[in-house]
XYZ file of C-alpha atoms in Angstrom:
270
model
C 159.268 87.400 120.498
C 159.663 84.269 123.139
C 157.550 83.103 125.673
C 154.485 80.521 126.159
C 151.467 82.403 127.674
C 152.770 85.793 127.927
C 155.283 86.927 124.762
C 158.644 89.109 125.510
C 160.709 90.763 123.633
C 164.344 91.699 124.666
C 166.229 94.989 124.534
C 168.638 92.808 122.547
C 166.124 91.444 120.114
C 164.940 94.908 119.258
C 168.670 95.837 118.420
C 169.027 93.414 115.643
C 165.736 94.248 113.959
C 166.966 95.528 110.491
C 165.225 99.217 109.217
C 164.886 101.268 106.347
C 165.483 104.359 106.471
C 165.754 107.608 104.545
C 167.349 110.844 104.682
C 166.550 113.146 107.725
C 164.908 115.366 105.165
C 162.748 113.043 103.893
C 162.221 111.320 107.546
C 160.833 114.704 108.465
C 158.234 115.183 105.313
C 157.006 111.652 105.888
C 156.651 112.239 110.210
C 154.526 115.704 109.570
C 152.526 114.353 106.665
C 151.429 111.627 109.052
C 151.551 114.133 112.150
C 148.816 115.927 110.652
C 146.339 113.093 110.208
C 146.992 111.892 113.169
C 145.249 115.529 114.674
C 142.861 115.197 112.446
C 141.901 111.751 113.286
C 142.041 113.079 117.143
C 139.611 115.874 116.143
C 137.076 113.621 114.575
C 137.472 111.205 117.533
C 137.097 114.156 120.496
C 134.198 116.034 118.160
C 131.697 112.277 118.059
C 132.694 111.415 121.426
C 131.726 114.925 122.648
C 128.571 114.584 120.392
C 127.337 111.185 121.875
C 127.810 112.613 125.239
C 125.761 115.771 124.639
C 123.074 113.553 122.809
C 122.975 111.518 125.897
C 122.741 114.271 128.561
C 119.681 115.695 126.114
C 118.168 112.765 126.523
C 118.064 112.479 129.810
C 116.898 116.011 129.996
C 114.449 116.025 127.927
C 112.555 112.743 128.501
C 110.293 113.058 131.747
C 111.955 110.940 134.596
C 109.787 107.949 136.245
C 106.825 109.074 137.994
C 106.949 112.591 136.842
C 104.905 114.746 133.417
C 107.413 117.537 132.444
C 111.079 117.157 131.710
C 113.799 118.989 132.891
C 114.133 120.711 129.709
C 111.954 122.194 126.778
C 111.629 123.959 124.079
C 110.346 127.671 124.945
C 106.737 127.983 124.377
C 105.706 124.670 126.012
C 104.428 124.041 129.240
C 101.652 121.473 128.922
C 102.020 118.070 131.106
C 103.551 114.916 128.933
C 100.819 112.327 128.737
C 101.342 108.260 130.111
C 99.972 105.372 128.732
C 100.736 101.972 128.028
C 102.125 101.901 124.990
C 100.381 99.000 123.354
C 96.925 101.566 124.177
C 99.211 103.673 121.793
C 100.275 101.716 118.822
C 99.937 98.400 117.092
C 102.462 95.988 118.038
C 102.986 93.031 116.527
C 105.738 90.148 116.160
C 107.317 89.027 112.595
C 106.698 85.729 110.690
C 108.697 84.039 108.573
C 107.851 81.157 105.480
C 109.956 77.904 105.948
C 112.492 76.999 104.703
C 112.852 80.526 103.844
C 115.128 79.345 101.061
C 112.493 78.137 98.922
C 110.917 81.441 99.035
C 113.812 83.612 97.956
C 114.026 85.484 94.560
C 115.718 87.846 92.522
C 112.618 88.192 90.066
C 111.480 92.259 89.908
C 108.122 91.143 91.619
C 110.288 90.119 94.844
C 108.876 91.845 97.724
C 111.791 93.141 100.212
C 112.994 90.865 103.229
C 114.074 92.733 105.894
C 116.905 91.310 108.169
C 119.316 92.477 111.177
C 122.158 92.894 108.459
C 119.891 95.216 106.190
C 120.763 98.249 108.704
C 123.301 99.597 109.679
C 124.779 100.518 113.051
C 124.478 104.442 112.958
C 121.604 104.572 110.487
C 117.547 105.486 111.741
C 116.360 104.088 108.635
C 115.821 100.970 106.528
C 116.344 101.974 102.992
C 117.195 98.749 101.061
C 117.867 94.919 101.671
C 120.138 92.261 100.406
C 117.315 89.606 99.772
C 113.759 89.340 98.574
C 111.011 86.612 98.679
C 108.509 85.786 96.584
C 104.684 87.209 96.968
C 103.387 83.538 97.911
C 106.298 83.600 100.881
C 104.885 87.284 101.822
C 101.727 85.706 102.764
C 103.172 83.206 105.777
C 105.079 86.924 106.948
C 104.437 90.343 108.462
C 104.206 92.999 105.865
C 105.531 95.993 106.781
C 104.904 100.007 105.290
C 107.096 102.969 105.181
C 106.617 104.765 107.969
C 106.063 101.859 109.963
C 108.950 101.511 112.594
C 110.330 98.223 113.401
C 112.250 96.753 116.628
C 114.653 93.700 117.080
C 113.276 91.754 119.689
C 116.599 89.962 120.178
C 119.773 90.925 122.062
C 121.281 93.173 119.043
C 118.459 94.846 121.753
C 115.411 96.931 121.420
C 116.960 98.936 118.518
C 114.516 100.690 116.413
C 114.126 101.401 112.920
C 112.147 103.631 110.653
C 110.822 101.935 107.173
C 111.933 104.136 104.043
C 110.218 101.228 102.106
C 107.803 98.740 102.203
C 108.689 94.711 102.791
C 107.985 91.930 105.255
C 109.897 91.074 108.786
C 110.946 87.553 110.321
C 110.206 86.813 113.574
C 113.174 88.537 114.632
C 111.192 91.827 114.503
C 107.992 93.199 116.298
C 106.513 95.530 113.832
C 105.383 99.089 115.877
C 102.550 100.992 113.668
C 101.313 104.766 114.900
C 97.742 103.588 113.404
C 96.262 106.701 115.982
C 98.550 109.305 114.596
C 100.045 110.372 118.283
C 103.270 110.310 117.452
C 106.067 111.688 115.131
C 108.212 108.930 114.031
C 111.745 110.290 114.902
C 110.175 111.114 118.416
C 109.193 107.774 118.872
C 112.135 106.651 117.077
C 113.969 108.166 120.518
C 111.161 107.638 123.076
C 111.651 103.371 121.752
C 115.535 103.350 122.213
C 115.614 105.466 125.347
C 117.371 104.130 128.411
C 114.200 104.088 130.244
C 112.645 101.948 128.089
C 115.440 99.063 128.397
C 115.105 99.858 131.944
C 111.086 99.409 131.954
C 112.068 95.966 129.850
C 114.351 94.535 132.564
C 111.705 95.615 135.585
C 108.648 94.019 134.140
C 110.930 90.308 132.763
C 110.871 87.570 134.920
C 114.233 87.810 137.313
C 115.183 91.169 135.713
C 116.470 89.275 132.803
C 115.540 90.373 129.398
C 116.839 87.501 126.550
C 114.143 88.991 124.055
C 111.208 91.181 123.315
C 108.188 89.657 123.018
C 105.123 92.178 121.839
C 103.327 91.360 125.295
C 106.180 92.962 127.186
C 106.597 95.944 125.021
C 102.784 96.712 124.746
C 102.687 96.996 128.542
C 105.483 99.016 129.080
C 104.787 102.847 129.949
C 105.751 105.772 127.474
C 105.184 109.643 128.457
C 104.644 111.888 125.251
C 103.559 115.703 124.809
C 101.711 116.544 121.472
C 102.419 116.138 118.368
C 104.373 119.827 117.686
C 106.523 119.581 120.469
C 107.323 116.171 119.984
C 108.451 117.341 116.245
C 110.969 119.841 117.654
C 112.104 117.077 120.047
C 112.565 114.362 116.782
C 114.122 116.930 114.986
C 116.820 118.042 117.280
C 117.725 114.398 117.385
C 117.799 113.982 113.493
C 120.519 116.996 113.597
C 122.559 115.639 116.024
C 122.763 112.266 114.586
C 123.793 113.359 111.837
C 126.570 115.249 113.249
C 127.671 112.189 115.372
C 127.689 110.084 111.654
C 129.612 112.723 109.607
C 132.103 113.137 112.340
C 132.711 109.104 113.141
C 133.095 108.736 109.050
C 135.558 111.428 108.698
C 137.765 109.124 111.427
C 136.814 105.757 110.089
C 138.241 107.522 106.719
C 141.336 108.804 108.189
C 142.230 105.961 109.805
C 141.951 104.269 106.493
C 144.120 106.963 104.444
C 146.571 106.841 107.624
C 146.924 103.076 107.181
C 147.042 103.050 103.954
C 149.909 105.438 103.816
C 151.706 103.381 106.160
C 151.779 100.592 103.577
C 152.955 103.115 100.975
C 155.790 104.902 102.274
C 157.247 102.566 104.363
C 159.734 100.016 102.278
Protein backbone atom coordinates (compact mmCIF):
# COMPACT_ATOMS: atom_id res chain seq x y z
CA UNK A 1 0.00 0.00 0.00
CA UNK A 2 1.23 3.87 -0.64
CA UNK A 3 0.02 6.92 0.60
CA UNK A 4 0.55 9.37 3.76
CA UNK A 5 -2.85 9.94 5.51
CA UNK A 6 -5.07 7.88 3.49
CA UNK A 7 -3.35 4.30 2.14
CA UNK A 8 -4.09 3.00 -1.66
CA UNK A 9 -3.60 0.18 -3.20
CA UNK A 10 -3.41 -0.19 -7.07
CA UNK A 11 -5.13 -2.60 -9.45
CA UNK A 12 -1.51 -3.25 -10.41
CA UNK A 13 -0.22 -3.90 -6.94
CA UNK A 14 -2.91 -6.45 -6.33
CA UNK A 15 -1.74 -8.30 -9.59
CA UNK A 16 1.66 -9.08 -8.36
CA UNK A 17 0.58 -10.33 -4.95
CA UNK A 18 1.83 -14.02 -5.07
CA UNK A 19 -1.05 -16.93 -3.84
CA UNK A 20 -1.31 -20.34 -2.93
CA UNK A 21 -3.51 -22.20 -4.20
CA UNK A 22 -4.93 -25.71 -4.45
CA UNK A 23 -6.86 -27.81 -6.66
CA UNK A 24 -10.48 -26.68 -7.56
CA UNK A 25 -11.54 -29.73 -5.63
CA UNK A 26 -9.96 -28.96 -2.70
CA UNK A 27 -10.69 -24.98 -3.18
CA UNK A 28 -14.30 -26.06 -3.02
CA UNK A 29 -14.10 -28.36 0.38
CA UNK A 30 -12.16 -25.59 2.06
CA UNK A 31 -14.93 -22.50 0.66
CA UNK A 32 -18.11 -24.72 2.05
CA UNK A 33 -16.39 -25.83 5.23
CA UNK A 34 -15.93 -22.14 5.94
CA UNK A 35 -19.37 -21.25 4.14
CA UNK A 36 -21.07 -23.03 6.76
CA UNK A 37 -19.64 -21.25 9.79
CA UNK A 38 -19.96 -18.33 8.38
CA UNK A 39 -24.20 -19.04 8.59
CA UNK A 40 -23.76 -20.17 11.64
CA UNK A 41 -21.91 -17.28 12.96
CA UNK A 42 -24.82 -15.09 11.13
CA UNK A 43 -27.42 -17.13 13.07
CA UNK A 44 -25.89 -16.57 16.44
CA UNK A 45 -25.37 -12.87 15.52
CA UNK A 46 -29.28 -12.27 14.12
CA UNK A 47 -30.69 -14.72 17.18
CA UNK A 48 -28.73 -12.12 20.31
CA UNK A 49 -29.38 -9.14 18.36
CA UNK A 50 -33.07 -10.13 18.01
CA UNK A 51 -32.91 -11.14 21.77
CA UNK A 52 -31.53 -7.73 23.09
CA UNK A 53 -34.14 -6.04 21.11
CA UNK A 54 -37.07 -8.06 22.48
CA UNK A 55 -35.50 -7.69 26.07
CA UNK A 56 -35.54 -4.04 25.47
CA UNK A 57 -39.09 -3.58 24.10
CA UNK A 58 -40.15 -5.82 27.45
CA UNK A 59 -38.70 -3.48 29.31
CA UNK A 60 -40.18 -0.72 28.26
CA UNK A 61 -43.45 -2.50 28.46
CA UNK A 62 -43.38 -3.70 31.43
CA UNK A 63 -41.89 -0.96 33.66
CA UNK A 64 -44.66 1.77 34.44
CA UNK A 65 -43.81 4.99 32.36
CA UNK A 66 -43.20 8.44 34.37
CA UNK A 67 -46.11 9.64 36.15
CA UNK A 68 -48.18 6.61 35.69
CA UNK A 69 -48.92 2.99 38.32
CA UNK A 70 -49.58 0.12 35.79
CA UNK A 71 -47.48 -0.85 32.84
CA UNK A 72 -48.42 -1.49 29.54
CA UNK A 73 -48.00 -5.07 30.03
CA UNK A 74 -48.52 -7.88 32.75
CA UNK A 75 -48.64 -10.99 33.64
CA UNK A 76 -52.44 -12.32 33.66
CA UNK A 77 -53.81 -12.33 37.06
CA UNK A 78 -52.49 -8.89 38.13
CA UNK A 79 -54.14 -5.77 38.23
CA UNK A 80 -53.10 -4.00 41.42
CA UNK A 81 -51.44 -0.32 41.04
CA UNK A 82 -47.32 -0.38 41.15
CA UNK A 83 -46.30 1.49 44.26
CA UNK A 84 -43.67 4.91 44.18
CA UNK A 85 -41.29 5.80 46.57
CA UNK A 86 -38.02 7.16 46.88
CA UNK A 87 -35.89 4.59 46.76
CA UNK A 88 -33.52 5.36 49.58
CA UNK A 89 -37.26 5.05 51.83
CA UNK A 90 -36.78 1.53 50.18
CA UNK A 91 -33.36 0.20 50.74
CA UNK A 92 -30.07 0.90 52.42
CA UNK A 93 -27.70 2.66 50.32
CA UNK A 94 -24.46 3.16 51.06
CA UNK A 95 -20.98 4.13 49.34
CA UNK A 96 -17.70 1.75 49.48
CA UNK A 97 -14.44 2.35 51.46
CA UNK A 98 -11.29 1.37 50.81
CA UNK A 99 -7.85 0.83 53.35
CA UNK A 100 -4.75 2.78 51.99
CA UNK A 101 -2.43 1.92 50.36
CA UNK A 102 -4.57 -0.93 49.57
CA UNK A 103 -1.36 -2.78 48.80
CA UNK A 104 -0.39 -3.28 52.23
CA UNK A 105 -3.61 -4.90 52.89
CA UNK A 106 -3.59 -7.55 50.19
CA UNK A 107 -3.24 -11.36 50.83
CA UNK A 108 -3.36 -14.66 49.53
CA UNK A 109 -3.60 -16.25 53.16
CA UNK A 110 -7.10 -18.62 53.35
CA UNK A 111 -8.42 -16.04 56.00
CA UNK A 112 -8.41 -13.28 53.08
CA UNK A 113 -11.75 -11.82 52.91
CA UNK A 114 -12.85 -11.16 49.08
CA UNK A 115 -12.15 -7.64 47.39
CA UNK A 116 -14.51 -6.87 45.02
CA UNK A 117 -13.45 -4.72 41.94
CA UNK A 118 -14.91 -3.48 38.40
CA UNK A 119 -12.74 -6.34 36.74
CA UNK A 120 -14.28 -9.12 39.11
CA UNK A 121 -17.53 -9.13 36.72
CA UNK A 122 -18.06 -9.61 33.78
CA UNK A 123 -19.89 -7.78 31.00
CA UNK A 124 -22.98 -10.16 30.44
CA UNK A 125 -22.96 -11.68 33.91
CA UNK A 126 -25.89 -10.55 36.91
CA UNK A 127 -23.72 -11.93 39.44
CA UNK A 128 -20.47 -11.62 41.39
CA UNK A 129 -19.25 -15.07 41.99
CA UNK A 130 -15.46 -14.79 42.65
CA UNK A 131 -12.56 -12.13 42.66
CA UNK A 132 -8.99 -11.91 41.66
CA UNK A 133 -7.74 -10.33 45.03
CA UNK A 134 -8.33 -10.49 48.74
CA UNK A 135 -7.37 -8.30 51.79
CA UNK A 136 -6.66 -9.01 55.00
CA UNK A 137 -9.45 -8.91 58.00
CA UNK A 138 -7.61 -5.75 59.64
CA UNK A 139 -8.02 -3.97 55.90
CA UNK A 140 -11.88 -5.20 56.02
CA UNK A 141 -12.38 -2.98 58.87
CA UNK A 142 -11.41 0.63 57.01
CA UNK A 143 -14.11 -1.01 54.04
CA UNK A 144 -17.75 -1.77 53.31
CA UNK A 145 -18.58 -5.36 53.88
CA UNK A 146 -20.82 -6.67 51.69
CA UNK A 147 -23.40 -10.13 51.92
CA UNK A 148 -24.76 -12.37 49.32
CA UNK A 149 -27.73 -11.19 48.33
CA UNK A 150 -26.72 -7.79 48.74
CA UNK A 151 -26.65 -6.02 45.24
CA UNK A 152 -23.99 -3.66 44.43
CA UNK A 153 -23.73 -0.58 41.83
CA UNK A 154 -20.66 1.19 40.17
CA UNK A 155 -21.03 4.63 40.88
CA UNK A 156 -18.59 5.52 38.10
CA UNK A 157 -19.03 5.87 34.32
CA UNK A 158 -18.64 1.91 33.57
CA UNK A 159 -22.41 3.50 34.76
CA UNK A 160 -25.04 2.51 37.17
CA UNK A 161 -24.51 -1.22 36.40
CA UNK A 162 -25.75 -3.50 38.99
CA UNK A 163 -24.69 -6.59 40.47
CA UNK A 164 -26.04 -9.36 42.60
CA UNK A 165 -23.50 -10.84 45.45
CA UNK A 166 -23.18 -14.79 45.11
CA UNK A 167 -20.64 -14.26 48.02
CA UNK A 168 -19.73 -12.28 50.71
CA UNK A 169 -16.58 -9.55 50.59
CA UNK A 170 -15.96 -5.84 50.93
CA UNK A 171 -16.33 -2.90 48.09
CA UNK A 172 -13.99 0.24 47.36
CA UNK A 173 -15.35 3.35 46.99
CA UNK A 174 -16.04 2.63 43.54
CA UNK A 175 -19.29 0.90 44.65
CA UNK A 176 -22.50 2.02 46.58
CA UNK A 177 -23.63 -1.05 48.31
CA UNK A 178 -27.85 -1.40 47.79
CA UNK A 179 -29.31 -3.78 50.75
CA UNK A 180 -33.32 -4.87 50.58
CA UNK A 181 -33.06 -4.72 54.61
CA UNK A 182 -37.34 -4.32 54.31
CA UNK A 183 -37.74 -7.36 52.18
CA UNK A 184 -39.83 -5.37 49.24
CA UNK A 185 -38.10 -6.54 46.65
CA UNK A 186 -36.88 -9.66 44.67
CA UNK A 187 -33.37 -9.23 43.74
CA UNK A 188 -33.46 -9.97 39.93
CA UNK A 189 -36.49 -7.45 39.88
CA UNK A 190 -34.53 -4.92 41.33
CA UNK A 191 -31.61 -6.15 39.58
CA UNK A 192 -33.79 -4.69 36.33
CA UNK A 193 -35.78 -1.89 38.04
CA UNK A 194 -31.64 -0.45 39.03
CA UNK A 195 -30.33 -0.74 35.35
CA UNK A 196 -33.50 0.42 33.66
CA UNK A 197 -33.33 3.32 31.24
CA UNK A 198 -35.47 5.32 33.44
CA UNK A 199 -33.35 5.18 36.11
CA UNK A 200 -30.19 6.68 34.11
CA UNK A 201 -32.72 9.03 32.93
CA UNK A 202 -33.96 9.99 36.66
CA UNK A 203 -29.87 10.25 37.30
CA UNK A 204 -29.24 12.84 34.56
CA UNK A 205 -32.63 15.00 35.60
CA UNK A 206 -31.88 15.36 39.25
CA UNK A 207 -27.43 16.12 38.51
CA UNK A 208 -26.44 19.46 38.38
CA UNK A 209 -26.51 20.61 34.40
CA UNK A 210 -27.91 17.18 33.39
CA UNK A 211 -24.48 15.82 33.72
CA UNK A 212 -23.97 12.66 35.57
CA UNK A 213 -19.82 11.94 36.08
CA UNK A 214 -20.76 9.55 39.10
CA UNK A 215 -23.23 8.16 41.54
CA UNK A 216 -23.09 9.37 44.72
CA UNK A 217 -25.64 7.46 47.36
CA UNK A 218 -27.46 10.95 47.89
CA UNK A 219 -28.53 10.98 44.27
CA UNK A 220 -29.56 7.43 44.03
CA UNK A 221 -31.52 7.40 47.40
CA UNK A 222 -33.69 10.22 46.03
CA UNK A 223 -34.41 8.95 42.86
CA UNK A 224 -38.07 7.44 42.33
CA UNK A 225 -38.69 3.59 41.72
CA UNK A 226 -42.38 2.13 41.02
CA UNK A 227 -42.70 -1.63 42.19
CA UNK A 228 -45.84 -4.08 42.49
CA UNK A 229 -45.53 -6.87 45.20
CA UNK A 230 -43.37 -9.18 45.79
CA UNK A 231 -45.10 -12.26 43.46
CA UNK A 232 -45.46 -10.31 40.55
CA UNK A 233 -42.29 -8.77 40.76
CA UNK A 234 -40.85 -12.59 40.86
CA UNK A 235 -42.50 -13.42 37.51
CA UNK A 236 -41.13 -10.09 36.22
CA UNK A 237 -37.22 -11.09 37.60
CA UNK A 238 -37.67 -14.30 36.29
CA UNK A 239 -38.62 -13.64 32.76
CA UNK A 240 -35.52 -11.52 32.71
CA UNK A 241 -33.21 -14.33 34.17
CA UNK A 242 -34.51 -16.52 31.01
CA UNK A 243 -33.89 -14.16 28.57
CA UNK A 244 -30.49 -13.29 29.66
CA UNK A 245 -29.54 -16.27 29.50
CA UNK A 246 -30.61 -16.78 26.05
CA UNK A 247 -28.89 -13.47 24.95
CA UNK A 248 -25.39 -15.12 26.77
CA UNK A 249 -25.63 -18.63 25.20
CA UNK A 250 -26.35 -17.17 21.86
CA UNK A 251 -23.42 -14.23 21.90
CA UNK A 252 -20.92 -17.27 23.14
CA UNK A 253 -21.84 -19.58 20.45
CA UNK A 254 -20.58 -16.44 17.96
CA UNK A 255 -17.69 -15.30 20.06
CA UNK A 256 -16.79 -19.24 19.62
CA UNK A 257 -17.29 -19.39 16.00
CA UNK A 258 -15.57 -16.58 15.23
CA UNK A 259 -12.71 -18.10 17.07
CA UNK A 260 -12.90 -21.69 15.27
CA UNK A 261 -13.44 -19.55 11.91
CA UNK A 262 -10.19 -17.70 12.59
CA UNK A 263 -8.49 -20.22 13.67
CA UNK A 264 -9.13 -22.26 10.61
CA UNK A 265 -8.02 -19.50 8.58
CA UNK A 266 -4.55 -19.86 10.08
CA UNK A 267 -4.71 -23.60 9.41
CA UNK A 268 -5.63 -24.15 5.98
CA UNK A 269 -4.31 -21.36 4.41
CA UNK A 270 -0.32 -21.89 3.50
Amino acid sequence: AQGISRYNISKNKVMEINVLIPSLEEQNMIGASLSKIDNLITLHQRKYHKLVNTKMALLDKMFPKAGEVTPKLRFRGFTDAWEQRKLGDCVLIQRGGSPRPIQNYLTNKDDGVNWIKIGDVANDSRYITSTEEKIIPEGAKNSRFVYKGDLILSNSMSFGRPYIMAINGCIHDGWLLIRDEKKLFNLEYLLELLSSEKMLEQYKSLASGGVVNNLNSQLVQSVSVTYPKIDEQAKIGNLFVKIDKLITLHQRKYEKLKNIKNALLQKMFV
